[in-house]
CSV table of C-alpha atoms in Angstrom, one decimal:
chain,number,residue,atom,x,y,z
A,1,UNK,CA,30.0,-13.5,-4.6
A,2,UNK,CA,29.1,-11.5,-1.5
A,3,UNK,CA,28.2,-13.3,1.7
A,4,UNK,CA,24.4,-13.9,1.9
A,5,UNK,CA,22.9,-11.9,4.7
A,6,UNK,CA,20.2,-13.1,7.1
A,7,UNK,CA,16.9,-11.4,6.4
A,8,UNK,CA,14.4,-10.4,9.1
A,9,UNK,CA,11.1,-9.2,7.7
A,10,UNK,CA,8.6,-7.6,10.1
A,11,UNK,CA,5.2,-7.5,8.3
A,12,UNK,CA,2.3,-6.1,10.4
A,13,UNK,CA,-1.2,-6.2,9.0
A,14,UNK,CA,-2.9,-2.9,8.2
A,15,UNK,CA,-0.2,-0.5,9.4
A,16,UNK,CA,-0.6,2.7,7.5
A,17,UNK,CA,2.4,4.6,6.1
A,18,UNK,CA,2.4,7.7,8.3
A,19,UNK,CA,1.8,6.0,11.7
A,20,UNK,CA,5.4,5.8,12.8
A,21,UNK,CA,7.4,7.9,15.2
A,22,UNK,CA,9.7,9.1,12.4
A,23,UNK,CA,6.9,11.0,10.8
A,24,UNK,CA,6.8,14.5,12.2
A,25,UNK,CA,3.0,14.7,12.0
A,26,UNK,CA,2.4,11.7,14.2
A,27,UNK,CA,2.9,11.1,17.9
A,28,UNK,CA,2.9,7.4,18.0
A,29,UNK,CA,6.0,6.1,19.8
A,30,UNK,CA,8.2,3.7,17.8
A,31,UNK,CA,11.7,4.1,19.2
A,32,UNK,CA,13.2,1.0,17.7
A,33,UNK,CA,11.7,1.6,14.3
A,34,UNK,CA,12.9,5.2,14.4
A,35,UNK,CA,16.4,3.9,15.3
A,36,UNK,CA,16.2,1.4,12.4
A,37,UNK,CA,15.4,4.4,10.1
A,38,UNK,CA,18.5,6.2,11.5
A,39,UNK,CA,20.6,3.2,10.6
A,40,UNK,CA,19.0,2.6,7.2
A,41,UNK,CA,16.8,3.9,4.5
A,42,UNK,CA,13.2,5.1,5.0
A,43,UNK,CA,10.9,5.2,2.0
A,44,UNK,CA,8.1,7.7,2.5
A,45,UNK,CA,6.2,6.9,-0.8
A,46,UNK,CA,5.9,3.1,-0.5
A,47,UNK,CA,2.5,1.7,-1.6
A,48,UNK,CA,0.9,-1.7,-1.8
A,49,UNK,CA,-0.1,-3.2,-5.2
A,50,UNK,CA,-3.5,-3.9,-3.7
A,51,UNK,CA,-5.0,-2.7,-0.4
A,52,UNK,CA,-6.5,-6.0,0.8
A,53,UNK,CA,-4.8,-8.8,2.7
A,54,UNK,CA,-4.8,-11.8,0.3
A,55,UNK,CA,-4.0,-9.9,-3.0
A,56,UNK,CA,-1.3,-7.8,-1.4
A,57,UNK,CA,0.4,-10.9,0.0
A,58,UNK,CA,0.0,-12.8,-3.2
A,59,UNK,CA,1.7,-9.9,-5.1
A,60,UNK,CA,4.5,-10.0,-2.6
A,61,UNK,CA,5.0,-13.7,-2.9
A,62,UNK,CA,5.0,-13.6,-6.7
A,63,UNK,CA,6.6,-10.3,-7.3
A,64,UNK,CA,3.7,-9.4,-9.7
A,65,UNK,CA,1.3,-6.6,-10.0
A,66,UNK,CA,-2.3,-7.0,-8.8
A,67,UNK,CA,-3.7,-8.1,-12.2
A,68,UNK,CA,-1.1,-10.8,-12.5
A,69,UNK,CA,-0.9,-12.2,-8.9
A,70,UNK,CA,-3.8,-14.8,-9.4
A,71,UNK,CA,-5.6,-13.6,-6.2
A,72,UNK,CA,-8.2,-10.9,-7.1
A,73,UNK,CA,-9.7,-10.8,-3.6
A,74,UNK,CA,-9.9,-12.5,-0.2
A,75,UNK,CA,-12.1,-15.3,-1.7
A,76,UNK,CA,-9.2,-16.8,-3.6
A,77,UNK,CA,-6.1,-18.8,-2.6
A,78,UNK,CA,-2.7,-18.4,-4.0
A,79,UNK,CA,-2.2,-21.2,-6.4
A,80,UNK,CA,0.1,-23.8,-5.0
A,81,UNK,CA,1.7,-24.5,-8.4
A,82,UNK,CA,2.7,-20.8,-8.7
A,83,UNK,CA,6.3,-19.6,-8.1
A,84,UNK,CA,7.2,-17.8,-4.9
A,85,UNK,CA,10.3,-15.9,-3.8
A,86,UNK,CA,10.4,-18.2,-0.7
A,87,UNK,CA,11.1,-21.2,-2.9
A,88,UNK,CA,13.9,-19.2,-4.7
A,89,UNK,CA,15.5,-18.3,-1.4
A,90,UNK,CA,15.4,-21.9,-0.3
A,91,UNK,CA,17.0,-22.9,-3.6
A,92,UNK,CA,20.1,-20.8,-2.9
A,93,UNK,CA,20.6,-22.2,0.6
A,94,UNK,CA,18.4,-20.3,2.9
A,95,UNK,CA,16.5,-21.6,5.9
A,96,UNK,CA,13.2,-20.0,5.0
A,97,UNK,CA,11.0,-19.5,8.1
A,98,UNK,CA,7.7,-17.7,8.8
A,99,UNK,CA,5.1,-17.3,11.4
A,100,UNK,CA,1.8,-15.4,11.9
A,101,UNK,CA,-1.0,-14.6,9.5
A,102,UNK,CA,0.2,-15.5,6.0
A,103,UNK,CA,-3.2,-15.2,4.3
A,104,UNK,CA,-2.1,-17.1,1.2
A,105,UNK,CA,-5.0,-19.4,1.5
A,106,UNK,CA,-7.6,-16.9,2.7
A,107,UNK,CA,-10.5,-18.7,1.0
A,108,UNK,CA,-10.1,-22.0,3.0
A,109,UNK,CA,-9.5,-22.8,6.6
A,110,UNK,CA,-6.6,-25.1,6.1
A,111,UNK,CA,-4.0,-24.0,8.7
A,112,UNK,CA,-3.8,-27.2,10.7
A,113,UNK,CA,-3.5,-27.0,14.4
A,114,UNK,CA,0.3,-27.1,14.1
A,115,UNK,CA,0.2,-24.3,11.5
A,116,UNK,CA,2.1,-26.4,9.0
A,117,UNK,CA,-0.7,-26.6,6.4
A,118,UNK,CA,0.7,-25.2,3.2
A,119,UNK,CA,3.9,-23.6,4.3
A,120,UNK,CA,6.2,-26.1,2.6
A,121,UNK,CA,4.3,-25.8,-0.7
A,122,UNK,CA,4.9,-22.0,-0.6
A,123,UNK,CA,8.6,-22.6,0.0
A,124,UNK,CA,9.2,-22.4,3.7
A,125,UNK,CA,11.5,-24.8,5.5
A,126,UNK,CA,9.7,-24.3,8.8
A,127,UNK,CA,7.0,-22.1,10.2
A,128,UNK,CA,3.6,-21.6,11.9
A,129,UNK,CA,0.7,-20.2,9.9
A,130,UNK,CA,-2.2,-19.0,11.9
A,131,UNK,CA,-5.5,-17.4,11.1
A,132,UNK,CA,-6.3,-13.7,11.2
A,133,UNK,CA,-8.3,-12.3,14.1
A,134,UNK,CA,-11.8,-12.9,12.8
A,135,UNK,CA,-10.9,-16.0,10.8
A,136,UNK,CA,-9.7,-17.7,13.9
A,137,UNK,CA,-12.9,-17.3,15.9
A,138,UNK,CA,-15.1,-18.0,12.9
A,139,UNK,CA,-13.4,-21.3,12.2
A,140,UNK,CA,-12.5,-22.3,15.7
A,141,UNK,CA,-15.4,-21.4,17.9
A,142,UNK,CA,-16.3,-25.1,18.5
A,143,UNK,CA,-13.1,-26.8,17.5
A,144,UNK,CA,-9.7,-25.2,16.8
A,145,UNK,CA,-8.7,-25.0,13.1
A,146,UNK,CA,-5.5,-23.0,13.5
A,147,UNK,CA,-2.6,-23.1,16.0
A,148,UNK,CA,-3.5,-19.9,17.8
A,149,UNK,CA,-7.0,-21.1,18.8
A,150,UNK,CA,-5.5,-24.5,19.6
A,151,UNK,CA,-3.1,-22.8,21.9
A,152,UNK,CA,-5.9,-20.9,23.7
A,153,UNK,CA,-7.8,-24.2,24.0
A,154,UNK,CA,-4.8,-25.9,25.6
A,155,UNK,CA,-4.3,-22.9,28.0
A,156,UNK,CA,-8.0,-22.8,29.0
A,157,UNK,CA,-8.4,-19.4,27.6
A,158,UNK,CA,-10.6,-20.0,24.6
A,159,UNK,CA,-13.8,-18.9,26.3
A,160,UNK,CA,-12.2,-15.6,27.4
A,161,UNK,CA,-11.2,-14.9,23.8
A,162,UNK,CA,-14.5,-15.9,22.2
A,163,UNK,CA,-16.4,-13.7,24.7
A,164,UNK,CA,-14.1,-10.8,24.0
A,165,UNK,CA,-14.4,-11.1,20.3
A,166,UNK,CA,-18.2,-11.5,20.4
A,167,UNK,CA,-18.5,-8.2,22.2
A,168,UNK,CA,-16.3,-6.6,19.5
A,169,UNK,CA,-18.4,-8.0,16.8
A,170,UNK,CA,-21.4,-6.2,18.1
A,171,UNK,CA,-19.5,-3.0,18.4
A,172,UNK,CA,-16.9,-2.4,15.7
A,173,UNK,CA,-15.5,0.6,17.6
A,174,UNK,CA,-14.9,-1.2,20.9
A,175,UNK,CA,-11.7,-0.2,22.6
A,176,UNK,CA,-11.8,-2.1,25.9
A,177,UNK,CA,-8.8,-4.3,26.7
A,178,UNK,CA,-8.9,-8.1,26.5
A,179,UNK,CA,-8.7,-10.3,29.6
A,180,UNK,CA,-6.1,-12.5,28.0
A,181,UNK,CA,-2.7,-12.4,29.7
A,182,UNK,CA,0.2,-10.8,27.8
A,183,UNK,CA,1.7,-14.1,26.7
A,184,UNK,CA,-1.6,-15.2,25.1
A,185,UNK,CA,-2.2,-11.9,23.2
A,186,UNK,CA,-1.9,-13.0,19.5
A,187,UNK,CA,0.9,-10.6,18.4
A,188,UNK,CA,3.0,-11.6,21.4
A,189,UNK,CA,2.3,-15.3,20.8
A,190,UNK,CA,3.3,-14.8,17.1
A,191,UNK,CA,6.5,-12.9,18.0
A,192,UNK,CA,7.5,-15.6,20.5
A,193,UNK,CA,7.0,-18.2,17.8
A,194,UNK,CA,9.4,-16.3,15.6
A,195,UNK,CA,12.1,-16.3,18.3
A,196,UNK,CA,11.5,-20.0,18.8
A,197,UNK,CA,12.1,-20.6,15.1
A,198,UNK,CA,15.3,-18.7,15.2
A,199,UNK,CA,16.6,-20.5,18.3
A,200,UNK,CA,15.9,-23.8,16.5
A,201,UNK,CA,17.6,-22.7,13.3
A,202,UNK,CA,20.9,-24.1,12.3
A,203,UNK,CA,23.9,-21.7,12.1
A,204,UNK,CA,25.2,-23.5,9.1
A,205,UNK,CA,23.1,-21.5,6.5
A,206,UNK,CA,21.7,-18.0,6.1
A,207,UNK,CA,18.1,-17.6,7.2
A,208,UNK,CA,15.0,-15.6,6.2
A,209,UNK,CA,12.3,-15.0,8.8
A,210,UNK,CA,9.0,-13.3,8.0
A,211,UNK,CA,6.8,-12.3,11.0
A,212,UNK,CA,3.2,-11.7,10.0
A,213,UNK,CA,1.6,-9.8,12.9
A,214,UNK,CA,-2.2,-9.7,13.2
A,215,UNK,CA,-2.1,-6.1,14.4
A,216,UNK,CA,-2.7,-3.3,14.1
A,217,UNK,CA,-5.6,-4.7,12.1
A,218,UNK,CA,-9.1,-4.2,13.6
A,219,UNK,CA,-10.7,-5.1,16.0
A,220,UNK,CA,-9.0,-2.8,18.3
A,221,UNK,CA,-8.0,-5.4,20.9
A,222,UNK,CA,-5.1,-5.0,23.2
A,223,UNK,CA,-3.9,-6.0,26.7
A,224,UNK,CA,-4.4,-3.9,29.8
A,225,UNK,CA,-0.7,-2.9,29.7
A,226,UNK,CA,-1.0,-1.7,26.2
A,227,UNK,CA,-4.3,0.1,26.9
A,228,UNK,CA,-2.6,2.3,29.5
A,229,UNK,CA,0.2,3.5,27.1
A,230,UNK,CA,-1.9,6.2,25.4
A,231,UNK,CA,-4.6,6.8,28.0
A,232,UNK,CA,-5.7,10.5,27.9
A,233,UNK,CA,-3.7,11.2,24.8
A,234,UNK,CA,-5.4,13.2,22.0
A,235,UNK,CA,-4.4,12.3,18.5
A,236,UNK,CA,-5.1,14.5,15.5
A,237,UNK,CA,-8.6,13.9,14.2
A,238,UNK,CA,-9.4,12.2,10.9
A,239,UNK,CA,-9.1,14.4,7.8
A,240,UNK,CA,-11.0,15.3,5.9
A,241,UNK,CA,-14.2,14.5,7.7
A,242,UNK,CA,-17.8,15.7,7.8
A,243,UNK,CA,-18.6,14.0,11.0
A,244,UNK,CA,-18.2,15.0,14.6
A,245,UNK,CA,-14.9,13.7,15.9
A,246,UNK,CA,-15.8,11.8,19.1
A,247,UNK,CA,-13.9,10.4,22.0
A,248,UNK,CA,-14.6,7.0,20.6
A,249,UNK,CA,-12.7,7.8,17.4
A,250,UNK,CA,-9.7,9.1,19.4
A,251,UNK,CA,-9.7,6.0,21.6
A,252,UNK,CA,-9.6,3.8,18.4
A,253,UNK,CA,-6.5,5.8,17.4
A,254,UNK,CA,-5.0,5.3,20.8
A,255,UNK,CA,-5.5,1.5,20.5
A,256,UNK,CA,-4.2,1.4,17.0
A,257,UNK,CA,-1.1,3.3,18.2
A,258,UNK,CA,-0.6,1.0,21.2
A,259,UNK,CA,-0.7,-2.1,18.9
A,260,UNK,CA,2.0,-0.5,16.7
A,261,UNK,CA,4.1,0.4,19.8
A,262,UNK,CA,3.8,-3.2,20.9
A,263,UNK,CA,5.1,-4.5,17.6
A,264,UNK,CA,7.9,-1.9,17.8
A,265,UNK,CA,8.7,-3.3,21.3
A,266,UNK,CA,9.2,-6.7,19.7
A,267,UNK,CA,11.4,-5.2,17.0
A,268,UNK,CA,13.7,-4.1,19.9
A,269,UNK,CA,13.7,-7.6,21.3
A,270,UNK,CA,14.7,-9.1,18.0
A,271,UNK,CA,17.4,-6.6,17.5
A,272,UNK,CA,18.8,-7.4,20.9
A,273,UNK,CA,18.6,-11.1,20.1
A,274,UNK,CA,20.7,-10.5,16.9
A,275,UNK,CA,23.2,-8.4,18.8
A,276,UNK,CA,23.7,-10.9,21.5
A,277,UNK,CA,24.5,-13.6,18.9
A,278,UNK,CA,26.7,-11.3,16.8
A,279,UNK,CA,24.3,-11.6,13.9
A,280,UNK,CA,23.2,-8.0,13.7
A,281,UNK,CA,25.8,-6.8,11.3
A,282,UNK,CA,24.9,-9.5,8.8
A,283,UNK,CA,21.2,-9.2,9.0
A,284,UNK,CA,19.0,-7.2,6.6
A,285,UNK,CA,16.1,-5.9,8.7
A,286,UNK,CA,13.0,-4.9,6.7
A,287,UNK,CA,9.8,-3.4,8.2
A,288,UNK,CA,6.6,-2.9,6.1
A,289,UNK,CA,2.9,-3.8,5.9
A,290,UNK,CA,0.5,-5.3,3.4
A,291,UNK,CA,-1.7,-2.1,3.3
A,292,UNK,CA,-2.9,0.8,5.4
A,293,UNK,CA,-5.9,1.8,7.4
A,294,UNK,CA,-8.2,4.8,6.8
A,295,UNK,CA,-8.8,5.4,10.6
A,296,UNK,CA,-11.7,7.7,9.8
A,297,UNK,CA,-10.0,9.8,7.0
A,298,UNK,CA,-12.6,10.6,4.4
A,299,UNK,CA,-15.2,9.2,6.8
A,300,UNK,CA,-13.9,5.7,6.0
A,301,UNK,CA,-12.5,2.8,8.0
A,302,UNK,CA,-10.4,-0.2,7.0
A,303,UNK,CA,-8.7,-0.5,3.6
A,304,UNK,CA,-9.6,-1.4,0.0
A,305,UNK,CA,-9.7,2.2,-1.1
A,306,UNK,CA,-7.3,4.2,-3.4
A,307,UNK,CA,-6.5,6.9,-0.8
A,308,UNK,CA,-3.0,7.1,0.6
A,309,UNK,CA,-4.2,6.1,4.1
A,310,UNK,CA,-5.3,2.8,2.5
A,311,UNK,CA,-2.6,2.1,-0.1
A,312,UNK,CA,0.4,3.7,1.7
A,313,UNK,CA,2.7,1.4,3.8
A,314,UNK,CA,5.7,2.0,6.0
A,315,UNK,CA,9.0,0.8,4.5
A,316,UNK,CA,12.3,0.9,6.4
A,317,UNK,CA,15.3,-1.2,5.5
A,318,UNK,CA,18.6,-1.4,7.4
A,319,UNK,CA,21.6,-3.8,7.4
A,320,UNK,CA,24.8,-4.6,5.6
A,321,UNK,CA,25.5,-2.3,2.6
A,322,UNK,CA,22.6,0.0,3.4
A,323,UNK,CA,23.2,3.7,3.7
A,324,UNK,CA,22.3,5.0,7.2
A,325,UNK,CA,19.9,7.9,7.8
A,326,UNK,CA,18.7,8.2,4.2
A,327,UNK,CA,15.1,9.3,3.7
A,328,UNK,CA,13.7,9.2,0.1
A,329,UNK,CA,10.3,10.0,-1.4
A,330,UNK,CA,10.9,8.0,-4.6
A,331,UNK,CA,7.8,5.9,-5.3
A,332,UNK,CA,8.3,2.2,-4.5
A,333,UNK,CA,6.0,-0.8,-4.4
A,334,UNK,CA,5.7,-3.7,-1.9
A,335,UNK,CA,6.6,-6.0,-4.8
A,336,UNK,CA,10.0,-4.3,-5.0
A,337,UNK,CA,10.8,-6.2,-1.8
A,338,UNK,CA,10.4,-9.5,-3.7
A,339,UNK,CA,13.2,-8.6,-6.1
A,340,UNK,CA,15.3,-7.0,-3.3
A,341,UNK,CA,15.2,-10.2,-1.2
A,342,UNK,CA,16.4,-12.2,-4.1
A,343,UNK,CA,19.1,-9.8,-5.0
A,344,UNK,CA,20.4,-9.6,-1.5
A,345,UNK,CA,20.5,-13.4,-1.4
A,346,UNK,CA,22.4,-13.7,-4.6
A,347,UNK,CA,19.5,-15.4,-6.3
A,348,UNK,CA,18.6,-14.8,-9.9
A,349,UNK,CA,15.7,-12.4,-10.3
A,350,UNK,CA,13.2,-13.9,-12.9
A,351,UNK,CA,12.8,-11.6,-15.9
A,352,UNK,CA,9.0,-11.7,-15.6
A,353,UNK,CA,8.9,-10.2,-12.2
A,354,UNK,CA,7.3,-6.7,-12.0
A,355,UNK,CA,9.2,-5.9,-8.8
A,356,UNK,CA,12.5,-4.1,-9.1
A,357,UNK,CA,15.4,-4.5,-6.7
A,358,UNK,CA,16.2,-1.6,-4.3
A,359,UNK,CA,19.8,-2.6,-3.9
A,360,UNK,CA,21.3,0.5,-5.6
A,361,UNK,CA,19.0,2.9,-3.7
A,362,UNK,CA,19.8,1.1,-0.4
A,363,UNK,CA,23.5,1.5,-0.9
A,364,UNK,CA,23.2,5.2,-1.8
A,365,UNK,CA,24.5,4.8,-5.3
A,366,UNK,CA,21.3,5.7,-7.0
A,367,UNK,CA,18.3,7.9,-6.1
A,368,UNK,CA,16.3,6.9,-9.1
A,369,UNK,CA,14.3,3.7,-9.0
A,370,UNK,CA,11.0,3.7,-10.9
A,371,UNK,CA,8.9,6.5,-12.4
A,372,UNK,CA,5.6,5.3,-11.0
A,373,UNK,CA,3.8,2.7,-9.0
A,374,UNK,CA,0.5,0.9,-9.5
A,375,UNK,CA,-2.3,-0.3,-7.2
A,376,UNK,CA,-5.7,-1.7,-7.8
A,377,UNK,CA,-8.6,-3.7,-6.5
A,378,UNK,CA,-11.9,-4.9,-8.1
A,379,UNK,CA,-13.0,-2.2,-10.5
A,380,UNK,CA,-10.5,0.6,-9.8
A,381,UNK,CA,-6.9,1.0,-10.8
A,382,UNK,CA,-4.4,3.8,-10.0
A,383,UNK,CA,-1.0,5.1,-11.1
A,384,UNK,CA,1.1,7.3,-8.8
A,385,UNK,CA,4.3,9.1,-9.9
A,386,UNK,CA,5.2,10.5,-6.4
A,387,UNK,CA,3.5,13.8,-7.2
A,388,UNK,CA,0.2,13.1,-9.0
A,389,UNK,CA,-2.1,10.1,-8.6
A,390,UNK,CA,-4.7,9.1,-11.2
A,391,UNK,CA,-7.5,6.8,-10.1
A,392,UNK,CA,-9.9,5.3,-12.5
A,393,UNK,CA,-13.1,3.3,-11.8
A,394,UNK,CA,-13.4,4.4,-8.2
A,395,UNK,CA,-17.1,5.2,-7.3
A,396,UNK,CA,-17.8,5.3,-11.0
A,397,UNK,CA,-15.5,8.1,-12.0
A,398,UNK,CA,-11.9,9.2,-12.4
A,399,UNK,CA,-9.9,11.2,-9.9
A,400,UNK,CA,-6.6,13.2,-10.1
A,401,UNK,CA,-4.9,14.2,-6.8
A,402,UNK,CA,-1.9,16.4,-6.4
A,403,UNK,CA,-0.2,14.7,-3.4
A,404,UNK,CA,2.5,17.4,-3.1
A,405,UNK,CA,0.0,20.2,-2.5
A,406,UNK,CA,-3.0,18.2,-1.3
A,407,UNK,CA,-1.8,15.3,0.7
A,408,UNK,CA,-5.2,14.7,2.2
A,409,UNK,CA,-6.6,14.2,-1.3
A,410,UNK,CA,-9.5,16.6,-1.0
A,411,UNK,CA,-9.5,18.1,-4.5
A,412,UNK,CA,-10.3,16.2,-7.6
A,413,UNK,CA,-8.3,17.9,-10.4
A,414,UNK,CA,-9.4,15.6,-13.2
A,415,UNK,CA,-10.8,18.5,-15.2
A,416,UNK,CA,-8.1,21.0,-14.3
A,417,UNK,CA,-4.9,19.2,-15.3
A,418,UNK,CA,-5.6,17.5,-18.7
A,419,UNK,CA,-1.9,17.1,-19.6
A,420,UNK,CA,-1.1,15.4,-16.3
A,421,UNK,CA,-4.2,13.1,-16.8
A,422,UNK,CA,-3.0,12.3,-20.4
A,423,UNK,CA,0.5,11.4,-19.2
A,424,UNK,CA,-0.8,9.1,-16.4
A,425,UNK,CA,-3.5,7.7,-18.5
A,426,UNK,CA,-0.9,6.5,-21.0
A,427,UNK,CA,0.8,4.6,-18.1
A,428,UNK,CA,-2.4,3.0,-16.9
A,429,UNK,CA,-3.3,1.9,-20.5
A,430,UNK,CA,0.2,0.5,-21.0
A,431,UNK,CA,0.0,-1.5,-17.8
A,432,UNK,CA,-3.6,-2.6,-17.7
A,433,UNK,CA,-4.7,-2.3,-21.3
């Protein structure tokens, strides 16, 4: 049996697939993520099984496709009696830790001011579960209900944060910096919690740590330091769009990029931490996200849509037995991480899991993984084979996009490619009935 590696999982919220420095069409700066890609494998066609927070995270925890994850939308909690891969890792000897926004009980405000609420039920040995950006202020405006708001109350900063968020609620496109100090900015607080967990962790067993950042999810809040990093920089405008591209839209893209660059900065800090403790060579580092962000593409914002800007996520993996510098466009799903984590930990992969391990692709022994990936939400479902994408039930009709020749998804080919539609339709029928 191979030695079990440590596993460090960076999991931002709403980080779209193409907003990384390794993508030639984007100017966001992510030097540590780019270096991670040079040392590992970058998947350019990774998608989420559902482009909304709670369903996506339930799919990851369970390793199941959207229709089987038991969380159809943000108004449902992940059933505490259901299996998770976190439990499986703990069963094979891992210290399973996590911090940040888990969103596995999105429907109820049950974090606890220490953040310990449900983490042991999910399979964590230790961790701090905090609310998302809006959930925190909605639940804790008068009395803290989660550990981040409790921290702000203790530091005398809660009024600063509540005032800041109230201004953003009245203007969804607001890009002004927060008055919170760097240490109290939520993503920095989360990342420091993760380091604290590692420093308290015993060296006698392998560890798994999942860091659930609240950024780069809207609102577009950042610190004054972060705000200055892209000041005056012009990003490519949304595409396609029928609207006037304003300075306001560009400033949102500046803030979004600054939030990502800040998360990348923390990736560098963690890599240094691992290197200083001689743990880098035995740590699998994984970077992904629960879903993307439209950022004005198709004149839309947020997620929950079948476009690549919404369903596409970054996925970079580096570490022991991972081929360096390998870039692949094979379609993969976020739920493939579930099986991959178990496989790397020498844990049995349950036969009912829909996720498939990426081990052979990571080692460079195989460039074939799966023929297609699925995603869905509410009334729409899609199947994507890495070339064509068939979407059914979106805005009351069916759509076929050729992502190779039309990456912006501007032309609906549903009437022009009947054989492709028939092929993909058979896959949707097989999966969803």
